[in-house]
mmCIF file of C-alpha atoms in Angstrom:
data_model
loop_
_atom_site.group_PDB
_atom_site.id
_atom_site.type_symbol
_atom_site.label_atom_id
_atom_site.label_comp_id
_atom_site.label_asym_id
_atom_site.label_seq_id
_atom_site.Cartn_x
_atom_site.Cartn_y
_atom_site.Cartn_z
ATOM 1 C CA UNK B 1 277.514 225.044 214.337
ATOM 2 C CA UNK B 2 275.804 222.564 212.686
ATOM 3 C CA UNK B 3 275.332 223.240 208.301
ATOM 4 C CA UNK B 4 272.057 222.779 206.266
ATOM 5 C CA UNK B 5 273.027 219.585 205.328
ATOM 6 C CA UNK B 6 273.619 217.921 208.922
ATOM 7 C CA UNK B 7 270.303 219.896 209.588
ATOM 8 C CA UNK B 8 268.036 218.282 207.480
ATOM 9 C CA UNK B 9 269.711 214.672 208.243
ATOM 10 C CA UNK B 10 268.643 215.307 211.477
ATOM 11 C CA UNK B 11 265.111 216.558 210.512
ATOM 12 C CA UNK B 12 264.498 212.948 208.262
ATOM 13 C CA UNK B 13 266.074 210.987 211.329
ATOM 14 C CA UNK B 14 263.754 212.692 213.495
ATOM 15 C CA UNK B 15 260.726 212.373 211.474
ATOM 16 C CA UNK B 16 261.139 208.448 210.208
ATOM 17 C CA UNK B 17 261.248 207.672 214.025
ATOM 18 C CA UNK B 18 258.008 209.682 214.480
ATOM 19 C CA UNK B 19 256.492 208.059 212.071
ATOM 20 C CA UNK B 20 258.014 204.172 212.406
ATOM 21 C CA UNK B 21 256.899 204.937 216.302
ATOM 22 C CA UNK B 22 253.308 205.553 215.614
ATOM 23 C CA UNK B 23 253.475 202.388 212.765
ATOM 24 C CA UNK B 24 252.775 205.040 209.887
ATOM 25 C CA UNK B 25 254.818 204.762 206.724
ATOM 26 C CA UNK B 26 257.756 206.999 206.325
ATOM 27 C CA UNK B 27 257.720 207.548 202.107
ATOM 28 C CA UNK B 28 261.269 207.578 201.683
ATOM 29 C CA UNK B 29 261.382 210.967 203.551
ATOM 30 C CA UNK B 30 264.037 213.583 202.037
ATOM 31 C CA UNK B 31 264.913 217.326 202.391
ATOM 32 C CA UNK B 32 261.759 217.300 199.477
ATOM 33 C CA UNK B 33 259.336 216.261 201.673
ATOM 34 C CA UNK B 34 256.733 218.721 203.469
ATOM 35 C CA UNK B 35 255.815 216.791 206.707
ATOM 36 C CA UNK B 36 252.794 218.324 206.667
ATOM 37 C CA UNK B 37 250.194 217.305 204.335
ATOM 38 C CA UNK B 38 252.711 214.737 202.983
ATOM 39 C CA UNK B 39 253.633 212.370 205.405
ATOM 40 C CA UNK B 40 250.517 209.836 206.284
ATOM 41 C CA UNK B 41 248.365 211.122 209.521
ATOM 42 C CA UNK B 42 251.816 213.536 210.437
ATOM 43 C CA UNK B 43 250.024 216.146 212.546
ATOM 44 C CA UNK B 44 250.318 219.940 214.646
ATOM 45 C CA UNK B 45 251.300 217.226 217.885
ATOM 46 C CA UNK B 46 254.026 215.419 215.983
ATOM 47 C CA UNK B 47 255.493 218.512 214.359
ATOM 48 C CA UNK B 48 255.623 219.858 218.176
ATOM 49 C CA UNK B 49 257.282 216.456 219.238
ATOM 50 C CA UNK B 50 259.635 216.682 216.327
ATOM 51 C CA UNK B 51 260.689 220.139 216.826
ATOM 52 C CA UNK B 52 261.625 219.452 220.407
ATOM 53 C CA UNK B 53 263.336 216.421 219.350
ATOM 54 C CA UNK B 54 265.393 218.591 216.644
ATOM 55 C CA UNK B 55 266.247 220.895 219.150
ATOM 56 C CA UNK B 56 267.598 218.242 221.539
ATOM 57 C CA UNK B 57 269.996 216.630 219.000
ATOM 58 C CA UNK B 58 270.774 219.943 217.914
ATOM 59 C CA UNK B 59 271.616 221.063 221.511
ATOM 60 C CA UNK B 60 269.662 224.422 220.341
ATOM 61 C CA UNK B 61 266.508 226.387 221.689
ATOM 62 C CA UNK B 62 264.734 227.383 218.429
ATOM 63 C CA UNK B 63 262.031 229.825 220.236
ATOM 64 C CA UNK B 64 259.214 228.140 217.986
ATOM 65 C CA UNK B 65 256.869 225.347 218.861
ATOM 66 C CA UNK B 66 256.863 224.140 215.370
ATOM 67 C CA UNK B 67 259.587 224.289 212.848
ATOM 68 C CA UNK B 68 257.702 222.827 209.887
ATOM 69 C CA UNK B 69 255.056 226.213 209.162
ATOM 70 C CA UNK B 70 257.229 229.741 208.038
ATOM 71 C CA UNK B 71 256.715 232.070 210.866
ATOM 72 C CA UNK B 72 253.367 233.605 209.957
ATOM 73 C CA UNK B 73 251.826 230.238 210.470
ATOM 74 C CA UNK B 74 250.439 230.123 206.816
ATOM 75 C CA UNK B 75 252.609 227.514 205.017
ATOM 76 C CA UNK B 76 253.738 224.218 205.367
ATOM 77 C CA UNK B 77 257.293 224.083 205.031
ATOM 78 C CA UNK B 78 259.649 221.051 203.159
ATOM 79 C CA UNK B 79 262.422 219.144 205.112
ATOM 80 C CA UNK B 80 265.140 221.767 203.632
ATOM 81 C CA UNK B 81 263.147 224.568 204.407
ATOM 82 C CA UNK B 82 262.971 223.738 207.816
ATOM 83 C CA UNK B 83 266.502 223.608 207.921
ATOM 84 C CA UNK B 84 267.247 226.882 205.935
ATOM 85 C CA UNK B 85 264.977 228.312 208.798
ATOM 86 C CA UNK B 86 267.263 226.405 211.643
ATOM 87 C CA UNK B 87 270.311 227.266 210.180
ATOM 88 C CA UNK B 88 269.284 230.758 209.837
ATOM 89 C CA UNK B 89 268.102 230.850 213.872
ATOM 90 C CA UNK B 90 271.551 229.148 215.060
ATOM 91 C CA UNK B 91 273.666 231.575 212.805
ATOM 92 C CA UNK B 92 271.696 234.559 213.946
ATOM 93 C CA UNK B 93 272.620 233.685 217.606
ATOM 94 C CA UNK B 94 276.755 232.881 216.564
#
């Protein structure tokens, strides 16, 4: 099982390639960061793309189509709150 840490080095790997694939900037992204509405033109596509990504490093199935909004949908979550919310999903299924 993989911890927070390794998580959200995974989530900043995933996310600079997003990003240096489309030619956008990456801003030094960090577990701070909140992909949405901080990263330059990162949209609801790319935070689908990522979370598949994520889940194919991971070698997980995460039962969400986007990992970066809590799971009402209402807010935009950072880097390490995306991987509190991982972490939580792979530990629930241990």
């Amino acid at each position: 099982m993989s911890n927070v840490d390794e998580i959200v080095r995974v989530l900043c790997e995933v996310l600079t390639e997003i990003q240096q694939s489309t030619g956008r900037e990456t801003n030094q992204i960090s577990g701070s960061s909140c992909p949405i509405g901080g990263l330059p033109d990162f949209d609801s596509l790319n935070a689908v793309e990522a979370t598949v990504l994520v889940e194919q490093r991971l070698g997980v199935n995460l039962d969400c189509a986007n990992i970066f909004v809590n799971a009402e949908g209402l807010k935009a979550l950072s880097v390490s709150e995306a991987a509190a919310k991982i972490h939580e999903a792979i530990g629930s299924r241990v």
